[in-house]
Structures are given as structure tokens and as C-alpha cells.
PDB file of C-alpha atoms in Angstrom:
ATOM      1  CA  UNK X 263     129.594 105.443  38.950  1.00  0.00           C
ATOM      2  CA  UNK X 264     125.521 106.423  38.933  1.00  0.00           C
ATOM      3  CA  UNK X 265     124.872 107.681  42.415  1.00  0.00           C
ATOM      4  CA  UNK X 266     121.344 106.720  42.677  1.00  0.00           C
ATOM      5  CA  UNK X 267     122.548 103.502  42.108  1.00  0.00           C
ATOM      6  CA  UNK X 268     124.535 103.633  45.328  1.00  0.00           C
ATOM      7  CA  UNK X 269     121.705 105.377  47.362  1.00  0.00           C
ATOM      8  CA  UNK X 270     118.972 102.823  46.471  1.00  0.00           C
ATOM      9  CA  UNK X 271     120.329  99.768  49.096  1.00  0.00           C
ATOM     10  CA  UNK X 272     121.424 101.915  51.189  1.00  0.00           C
ATOM     11  CA  UNK X 273     117.632 103.794  51.622  1.00  0.00           C
ATOM     12  CA  UNK X 274     115.730 100.071  51.299  1.00  0.00           C
ATOM     13  CA  UNK X 275     117.897  98.943  54.001  1.00  0.00           C
ATOM     14  CA  UNK X 276     116.986 101.749  56.303  1.00  0.00           C
ATOM     15  CA  UNK X 277     113.961 101.119  56.012  1.00  0.00           C
ATOM     16  CA  UNK X 278     114.190  97.303  56.694  1.00  0.00           C
ATOM     17  CA  UNK X 279     115.962  98.450  59.636  1.00  0.00           C
ATOM     18  CA  UNK X 280     112.699 100.691  60.642  1.00  0.00           C
ATOM     19  CA  UNK X 281     110.632  98.015  60.239  1.00  0.00           C
ATOM     20  CA  UNK X 282     112.503  95.902  62.492  1.00  0.00           C
ATOM     21  CA  UNK X 283     112.672  98.343  65.259  1.00  0.00           C
ATOM     22  CA  UNK X 284     109.419  98.882  64.711  1.00  0.00           C
ATOM     23  CA  UNK X 285     108.048  95.773  64.935  1.00  0.00           C
ATOM     24  CA  UNK X 286     108.511  94.754  68.490  1.00  0.00           C
ATOM     25  CA  UNK X 287     107.577  98.148  69.862  1.00  0.00           C
ATOM     26  CA  UNK X 288     103.567  97.726  68.289  1.00  0.00           C
ATOM     27  CA  UNK X 289     103.778  93.956  69.531  1.00  0.00           C
ATOM     28  CA  UNK X 290     104.196  95.042  72.940  1.00  0.00           C
ATOM     29  CA  UNK X 291     101.305  97.293  73.468  1.00  0.00           C
ATOM     30  CA  UNK X 292      98.967  94.363  73.777  1.00  0.00           C
ATOM     31  CA  UNK X 293     100.269  93.129  77.078  1.00  0.00           C
ATOM     32  CA  UNK X 294     100.574  96.877  78.509  1.00  0.00           C
ATOM     33  CA  UNK X 295      96.675  97.059  78.108  1.00  0.00           C
ATOM     34  CA  UNK X 296      96.557  93.194  79.230  1.00  0.00           C
ATOM     35  CA  UNK X 297      98.171  94.070  82.549  1.00  0.00           C
ATOM     36  CA  UNK X 298      95.695  97.450  83.286  1.00  0.00           C
ATOM     37  CA  UNK X 299      92.485  95.086  82.864  1.00  0.00           C
ATOM     38  CA  UNK X 300      93.661  92.630  85.361  1.00  0.00           C
ATOM     39  CA  UNK X 301      94.326  95.142  87.926  1.00  0.00           C
ATOM     40  CA  UNK X 302      91.214  96.544  87.628  1.00  0.00           C
ATOM     41  CA  UNK X 303      89.758  92.781  88.071  1.00  0.00           C
ATOM     42  CA  UNK X 304      91.479  92.409  90.976  1.00  0.00           C
ATOM     43  CA  UNK X 305      90.069  94.892  92.753  1.00  0.00           C
ATOM     44  CA  UNK X 306      86.214  93.860  91.917  1.00  0.00           C
ATOM     45  CA  UNK X 307      86.448  91.032  94.395  1.00  0.00           C
ATOM     46  CA  UNK X 308      87.459  93.291  97.129  1.00  0.00           C
ATOM     47  CA  UNK X 309      84.807  95.466  96.578  1.00  0.00           C
ATOM     48  CA  UNK X 310      82.191  92.521  96.215  1.00  0.00           C
ATOM     49  CA  UNK X 311      83.550  91.479  99.617  1.00  0.00           C
ATOM     50  CA  UNK X 312      83.050  94.575 101.033  1.00  0.00           C
ATOM     51  CA  UNK X 313      79.444  94.866 100.152  1.00  0.00           C
ATOM     52  CA  UNK X 314      78.772  90.881 101.205  1.00  0.00           C
ATOM     53  CA  UNK X 315      80.507  91.700 104.965  1.00  0.00           C
ATOM     54  CA  UNK X 316      78.712  94.866 105.298  1.00  0.00           C
ATOM     55  CA  UNK X 317      75.551  92.787 104.844  1.00  0.00           C
ATOM     56  CA  UNK X 318      76.352  89.946 107.110  1.00  0.00           C
ATOM     57  CA  UNK X 319      76.927  92.694 110.053  1.00  0.00           C
ATOM     58  CA  UNK X 320      73.547  94.090 109.318  1.00  0.00           C
ATOM     59  CA  UNK X 321      72.501  90.589 108.884  1.00  0.00           C
ATOM     60  CA  UNK X 322      73.367  90.127 112.766  1.00  0.00           C
ATOM     61  CA  UNK X 323      72.375  92.981 114.276  1.00  0.00           C
ATOM     62  CA  UNK X 324      68.669  91.831 112.889  1.00  0.00           C
ATOM     63  CA  UNK X 325      69.464  88.792 114.461  1.00  0.00           C
ATOM     64  CA  UNK X 326      70.417  90.388 117.898  1.00  0.00           C
ATOM     65  CA  UNK X 327      67.377  92.374 117.914  1.00  0.00           C
ATOM     66  CA  UNK X 328      64.763  89.594 116.778  1.00  0.00           C
ATOM     67  CA  UNK X 329      66.399  86.216 118.847  1.00  0.00           C
ATOM     68  CA  UNK X 330      66.610  85.456 121.879  1.00  0.00           C
ATOM     69  CA  UNK X 331      70.107  86.476 123.960  1.00  0.00           C
ATOM     70  CA  UNK X 332      71.230  85.263 127.155  1.00  0.00           C
ATOM     71  CA  UNK X 333      71.710  87.061 130.103  1.00  0.00           C
ATOM     72  CA  UNK X 334      72.061  87.154 134.144  1.00  0.00           C
ATOM     73  CA  UNK X 335      70.324  88.987 136.810  1.00  0.00           C
ATOM     74  CA  UNK X 336      73.029  88.502 139.057  1.00  0.00           C
ATOM     75  CA  UNK X 337      76.730  87.131 139.473  1.00  0.00           C
ATOM     76  CA  UNK X 338      76.795  83.419 139.056  1.00  0.00           C
ATOM     77  CA  UNK X 339      73.244  83.185 138.799  1.00  0.00           C
ATOM     78  CA  UNK X 340      70.825  81.333 136.192  1.00  0.00           C
ATOM     79  CA  UNK X 341      71.705  82.493 132.725  1.00  0.00           C
ATOM     80  CA  UNK X 342      67.983  83.493 131.207  1.00  0.00           C
ATOM     81  CA  UNK X 343      66.766  84.027 128.117  1.00  0.00           C
ATOM     82  CA  UNK X 344      65.255  87.293 126.617  1.00  0.00           C
ATOM     83  CA  UNK X 345      61.701  87.606 124.875  1.00  0.00           C
ATOM     84  CA  UNK X 346      62.417  89.927 121.956  1.00  0.00           C
ATOM     85  CA  UNK X 347      59.541  91.893 120.739  1.00  0.00           C
ATOM     86  CA  UNK X 348      59.247  93.370 124.323  1.00  0.00           C
ATOM     87  CA  UNK X 349      58.055  96.138 125.259  1.00  0.00           C
ATOM     88  CA  UNK X 350      58.152  97.091 121.377  1.00  0.00           C
ATOM     89  CA  UNK X 351      59.161  95.598 118.441  1.00  0.00           C
ATOM     90  CA  UNK X 352      62.116  97.560 117.974  1.00  0.00           C
ATOM     91  CA  UNK X 353      63.714  96.243 121.471  1.00  0.00           C
ATOM     92  CA  UNK X 354      65.384  93.081 122.560  1.00  0.00           C
ATOM     93  CA  UNK X 355      65.361  93.750 126.893  1.00  0.00           C
ATOM     94  CA  UNK X 356      68.207  91.712 128.227  1.00  0.00           C
ATOM     95  CA  UNK X 357      66.473  92.041 132.006  1.00  0.00           C
ATOM     96  CA  UNK X 358      63.624  91.102 133.503  1.00  0.00           C
ATOM     97  CA  UNK X 359      61.318  93.398 135.723  1.00  0.00           C
ATOM     98  CA  UNK X 360      63.579  96.405 136.399  1.00  0.00           C
ATOM     99  CA  UNK X 361      66.653  94.478 137.070  1.00  0.00           C
ATOM    100  CA  UNK X 362      69.313  96.635 135.216  1.00  0.00           C
ATOM    101  CA  UNK X 363      71.915  94.016 135.582  1.00  0.00           C
ATOM    102  CA  UNK X 364      73.994  94.565 132.532  1.00  0.00           C
ATOM    103  CA  UNK X 365      75.316  90.700 132.763  1.00  0.00           C
ATOM    104  CA  UNK X 366      74.668  89.219 129.325  1.00  0.00           C
ATOM    105  CA  UNK X 367      76.384  87.135 126.263  1.00  0.00           C
ATOM    106  CA  UNK X 368      78.185  90.280 124.985  1.00  0.00           C
ATOM    107  CA  UNK X 369      80.267  91.296 127.927  1.00  0.00           C
ATOM    108  CA  UNK X 370      81.157  87.667 129.331  1.00  0.00           C
ATOM    109  CA  UNK X 371      78.255  88.501 131.860  1.00  0.00           C
ATOM    110  CA  UNK X 372      79.992  91.524 133.226  1.00  0.00           C
ATOM    111  CA  UNK X 373      82.544  89.066 134.938  1.00  0.00           C
ATOM    112  CA  UNK X 374      84.959  92.038 135.099  1.00  0.00           C
ATOM    113  CA  UNK X 375      82.898  94.543 136.720  1.00  0.00           C
ATOM    114  CA  UNK X 376      84.530  97.502 134.412  1.00  0.00           C
ATOM    115  CA  UNK X 377      82.730  95.722 131.550  1.00  0.00           C
ATOM    116  CA  UNK X 378      79.121  96.465 132.641  1.00  0.00           C
ATOM    117  CA  UNK X 379      78.382  99.257 130.055  1.00  0.00           C
ATOM    118  CA  UNK X 380      78.562  96.809 127.017  1.00  0.00           C
ATOM    119  CA  UNK X 381      77.534  98.916 124.311  1.00  0.00           C
ATOM    120  CA  UNK X 382      81.267  98.560 122.582  1.00  0.00           C
ATOM    121  CA  UNK X 383      81.343  95.011 123.259  1.00  0.00           C
ATOM    122  CA  UNK X 384      78.111  94.604 121.323  1.00  0.00           C
ATOM    123  CA  UNK X 385      79.213  96.740 118.591  1.00  0.00           C
ATOM    124  CA  UNK X 386      82.451  94.317 118.592  1.00  0.00           C
ATOM    125  CA  UNK X 387      80.687  90.736 118.424  1.00  0.00           C
ATOM    126  CA  UNK X 388      78.589  92.337 115.294  1.00  0.00           C
ATOM    127  CA  UNK X 389      81.660  92.896 113.408  1.00  0.00           C
ATOM    128  CA  UNK X 390      82.745  89.428 114.634  1.00  0.00           C
ATOM    129  CA  UNK X 391      85.435  90.563 116.661  1.00  0.00           C
ATOM    130  CA  UNK X 392      87.306  91.594 113.341  1.00  0.00           C
ATOM    131  CA  UNK X 393      89.052  95.091 112.800  1.00  0.00           C
ATOM    132  CA  UNK X 394      88.134  96.033 116.389  1.00  0.00           C
ATOM    133  CA  UNK X 395      89.530  98.449 118.675  1.00  0.00           C
ATOM    134  CA  UNK X 396      92.092  96.903 121.233  1.00  0.00           C
ATOM    135  CA  UNK X 397      89.856  97.977 123.939  1.00  0.00           C
ATOM    136  CA  UNK X 398      86.471  97.362 122.388  1.00  0.00           C
ATOM    137  CA  UNK X 399      84.369  98.208 125.473  1.00  0.00           C
ATOM    138  CA  UNK X 400      85.502 101.896 125.472  1.00  0.00           C
ATOM    139  CA  UNK X 401      83.636 103.732 123.400  1.00  0.00           C
ATOM    140  CA  UNK X 402      86.416 106.412 122.728  1.00  0.00           C
ATOM    141  CA  UNK X 403      88.458 103.216 121.241  1.00  0.00           C
ATOM    142  CA  UNK X 404      85.940 103.338 118.552  1.00  0.00           C
ATOM    143  CA  UNK X 405      87.542 106.505 117.538  1.00  0.00           C
ATOM    144  CA  UNK X 406      91.477 106.392 118.414  1.00  0.00           C
ATOM    145  CA  UNK X 407      91.851 102.725 118.117  1.00  0.00           C
ATOM    146  CA  UNK X 408      91.012 101.974 114.344  1.00  0.00           C
ATOM    147  CA  UNK X 409      93.440 103.996 112.254  1.00  0.00           C
ATOM    148  CA  UNK X 410      92.270 105.864 108.898  1.00  0.00           C
ATOM    149  CA  UNK X 411      89.149 103.431 109.667  1.00  0.00           C
ATOM    150  CA  UNK X 412      87.799 106.667 111.731  1.00  0.00           C
ATOM    151  CA  UNK X 413      85.979 109.442 109.762  1.00  0.00           C
ATOM    152  CA  UNK X 414      84.714 112.599 111.790  1.00  0.00           C
ATOM    153  CA  UNK X 415      81.014 113.677 111.690  1.00  0.00           C
ATOM    154  CA  UNK X 416      80.253 115.510 108.822  1.00  0.00           C
ATOM    155  CA  UNK X 417      76.491 116.174 107.082  1.00  0.00           C
ATOM    156  CA  UNK X 418      77.607 115.314 103.600  1.00  0.00           C
ATOM    157  CA  UNK X 419      79.573 111.933 104.569  1.00  0.00           C
ATOM    158  CA  UNK X 420      76.870 109.633 105.638  1.00  0.00           C
ATOM    159  CA  UNK X 421      78.066 106.047 107.131  1.00  0.00           C
ATOM    160  CA  UNK X 422      77.210 102.808 105.402  1.00  0.00           C
ATOM    161  CA  UNK X 423      75.540  99.547 106.918  1.00  0.00           C
ATOM    162  CA  UNK X 424      78.433  97.992 109.445  1.00  0.00           C
ATOM    163  CA  UNK X 425      79.534 101.239 110.538  1.00  0.00           C
ATOM    164  CA  UNK X 426      79.777 101.915 114.100  1.00  0.00           C
ATOM    165  CA  UNK X 427      78.748 105.536 115.174  1.00  0.00           C
ATOM    166  CA  UNK X 428      80.444 107.002 118.075  1.00  0.00           C
ATOM    167  CA  UNK X 429      79.335 109.706 120.626  1.00  0.00           C
ATOM    168  CA  UNK X 430      81.349 111.298 123.280  1.00  0.00           C
ATOM    169  CA  UNK X 431      80.248 112.834 126.791  1.00  0.00           C
ATOM    170  CA  UNK X 432      81.712 114.386 129.775  1.00  0.00           C
ATOM    171  CA  UNK X 433      84.311 112.487 131.058  1.00  0.00           C
ATOM    172  CA  UNK X 434      84.774 109.039 130.276  1.00  0.00           C
ATOM    173  CA  UNK X 435      81.319 108.938 129.362  1.00  0.00           C
ATOM    174  CA  UNK X 436      80.277 107.514 125.699  1.00  0.00           C
ATOM    175  CA  UNK X 437      78.303 105.344 123.663  1.00  0.00           C
ATOM    176  CA  UNK X 438      78.389 103.198 120.202  1.00  0.00           C
ATOM    177  CA  UNK X 439      75.917 102.014 118.229  1.00  0.00           C
ATOM    178  CA  UNK X 440      76.054  99.756 115.035  1.00  0.00           C
ATOM    179  CA  UNK X 441      74.286 101.465 111.368  1.00  0.00           C
ATOM    180  CA  UNK X 442      71.966  98.765 110.238  1.00  0.00           C
ATOM    181  CA  UNK X 443      70.280 100.737 107.307  1.00  0.00           C
ATOM    182  CA  UNK X 444      70.572 104.045 105.826  1.00  0.00           C
ATOM    183  CA  UNK X 445      67.865 105.595 103.709  1.00  0.00           C
ATOM    184  CA  UNK X 446      68.776 109.308 102.680  1.00  0.00           C
ATOM    185  CA  UNK X 447      69.486 111.251 105.476  1.00  0.00           C
ATOM    186  CA  UNK X 448      68.003 108.302 108.066  1.00  0.00           C
ATOM    187  CA  UNK X 449      70.554 106.103 109.816  1.00  0.00           C
ATOM    188  CA  UNK X 450      68.932 103.421 111.323  1.00  0.00           C
ATOM    189  CA  UNK X 451      70.994 101.105 114.068  1.00  0.00           C
ATOM    190  CA  UNK X 452      70.863  98.390 116.262  1.00  0.00           C
ATOM    191  CA  UNK X 453      72.394  99.289 119.615  1.00  0.00           C
ATOM    192  CA  UNK X 454      73.314  97.446 122.680  1.00  0.00           C
ATOM    193  CA  UNK X 455      73.082  99.075 126.395  1.00  0.00           C
ATOM    194  CA  UNK X 456      70.423 101.351 125.199  1.00  0.00           C
ATOM    195  CA  UNK X 457      66.519 101.420 125.280  1.00  0.00           C
ATOM    196  CA  UNK X 458      64.462  99.815 127.807  1.00  0.00           C
ATOM    197  CA  UNK X 459      66.154 100.255 131.251  1.00  0.00           C
ATOM    198  CA  UNK X 460      69.314 101.050 129.204  1.00  0.00           C
ATOM    199  CA  UNK X 461      69.805  97.543 129.660  1.00  0.00           C
ATOM    200  CA  UNK X 462      68.665  96.578 125.780  1.00  0.00           C
ATOM    201  CA  UNK X 463      69.462  96.163 122.642  1.00  0.00           C
ATOM    202  CA  UNK X 464      67.380  98.725 120.327  1.00  0.00           C
ATOM    203  CA  UNK X 465      66.838  99.746 117.349  1.00  0.00           C
ATOM    204  CA  UNK X 466      67.058 103.685 116.870  1.00  0.00           C
ATOM    205  CA  UNK X 467      66.434 105.755 113.741  1.00  0.00           C
ATOM    206  CA  UNK X 468      68.436 109.686 113.168  1.00  0.00           C
ATOM    207  CA  UNK X 469      68.333 112.392 111.044  1.00  0.00           C
ATOM    208  CA  UNK X 470      72.268 112.742 109.263  1.00  0.00           C
ATOM    209  CA  UNK X 471      71.577 116.429 108.828  1.00  0.00           C
ATOM    210  CA  UNK X 472      72.942 119.399 111.027  1.00  0.00           C
ATOM    211  CA  UNK X 473      74.994 118.932 113.888  1.00  0.00           C
ATOM    212  CA  UNK X 474      74.283 115.159 113.653  1.00  0.00           C
ATOM    213  CA  UNK X 475      72.451 112.105 115.334  1.00  0.00           C
ATOM    214  CA  UNK X 476      71.294 113.081 118.874  1.00  0.00           C
ATOM    215  CA  UNK X 477      70.612 110.546 121.612  1.00  0.00           C
ATOM    216  CA  UNK X 478      68.025 111.076 124.362  1.00  0.00           C
ATOM    217  CA  UNK X 479      70.918 111.727 126.494  1.00  0.00           C
ATOM    218  CA  UNK X 480      71.488 115.211 125.340  1.00  0.00           C
ATOM    219  CA  UNK X 481      74.916 115.101 127.409  1.00  0.00           C
ATOM    220  CA  UNK X 482      76.640 112.824 124.210  1.00  0.00           C
ATOM    221  CA  UNK X 483      77.417 114.234 121.241  1.00  0.00           C
ATOM    222  CA  UNK X 484      77.779 112.407 117.918  1.00  0.00           C
ATOM    223  CA  UNK X 485      81.879 112.568 116.533  1.00  0.00           C
ATOM    224  CA  UNK X 486      81.909 110.439 113.940  1.00  0.00           C
ATOM    225  CA  UNK X 487      81.701 106.757 112.844  1.00  0.00           C
ATOM    226  CA  UNK X 488      84.429 104.158 112.521  1.00  0.00           C
ATOM    227  CA  UNK X 489      84.496 101.695 109.800  1.00  0.00           C
ATOM    228  CA  UNK X 490      85.422  98.158 109.289  1.00  0.00           C
ATOM    229  CA  UNK X 491      87.345  98.639 105.705  1.00  0.00           C
TER     230      UNK X 491
END
């Protein structure tokens, strides 16, 4: 028998088998690429949502600084409204004269006497009450109560609009402020319980360099910032 005649059908069969095996593998490649594309697309709305929410927080700080807000001069007294822009354009004083009552719409008019320090309650309101620490009135809770959304201060790690800066002082004293804008190493905040008579909403500007933003009250030092995201 001619061996060449016997080998030819076997060779043809092997070629057909190889072709049948290779076909499905080639066809399976496009779905894998499409799956990766879907994964990338799914992350885009999350990034867009973060940008949108950060802008909302910044807009809330502008509203707080530039529109009348409610306050009282004593417990149970009449509810008054602030006059933004007094004594300057960076201030919305929630008081009258030298009142320094610290009773306003952000701390529920200090119905709880322990809530008279209201910078944290102001920050919580700017976040819309979402993602805030369990005890927002405690400035230290903005460091310890937000999990991995806390970022220790570093000169090369800038906050973004919507983040909350936190300073610590002696004992339980501290302070927080909401980032409204960032330009280069200049960070602009809007803060509650600060400025004029320490009972105002005020715009502040800091240099994010060296040891970090310095308060007029130099007994407090920057610790870092909390993020909503």
C-alpha cells in the first residue's frame, strides 16, 4: 500500500480538527474586550458624581457666607437673621453687637449647651449631613470618625473643594473648616464659629506649604483633612 495515500486523509483530518478548535478561541476574544470596556465606563459616572457633589458643597459654602442665616441672642429669644457682608465681604456674623451667643440654625440654637461650639455642625451642614462622623460637633471626630477618608497633613497632598480641614489644640479644643477652593498651594475655606467675635461664618485663606495652614489662634495646628469620598 502507498503510505503517501494513507497519510493524506489523516493530515487533512488533523487540519480540520485544528481549525475547529481554533475557531471558538478566536471568537471568544471580543467579549473579553467588551467586558473591560464596560468596567471602564462604569467608573466614569462615579467620578462625575464626585465632581458634581464637590461643587454642591462649595456652592453651599457660598450660600452660607452670602445669604441671611438665623440666630438667637439668648435661649428662647426671637429668631433673628444675619446681615452678610458685615463687617466685611468675607464675613456673615451670626450675632448682634458683641453678643457672641453662638446660637444659630447650624447647632439647633444650642438647645444642648454642649453644642455651643458649632464649627463641626456647620461642616456637617455643608456636607448635607452625608458621610459625616457620628459626633460632628467634635472637631476631633472629623479625624477619627471617617475611616479611610481621613488624610494626614502633607505638603504634597492638597485637599480638594468640599474636604474638611481639621486643626487640633490643647485638650479637647480643635477647629474644622470646609474647603471652598484650591489654587496652587493656596487653600480657601469657609468656616463656622470663627472670625468676627468667633461667632461668624467666614472665608479664610491659607498656604498649604511647610507646616501647613496656620490659624490666628496659634495654639491649634493642622492635622489633615476629611473627605466625603
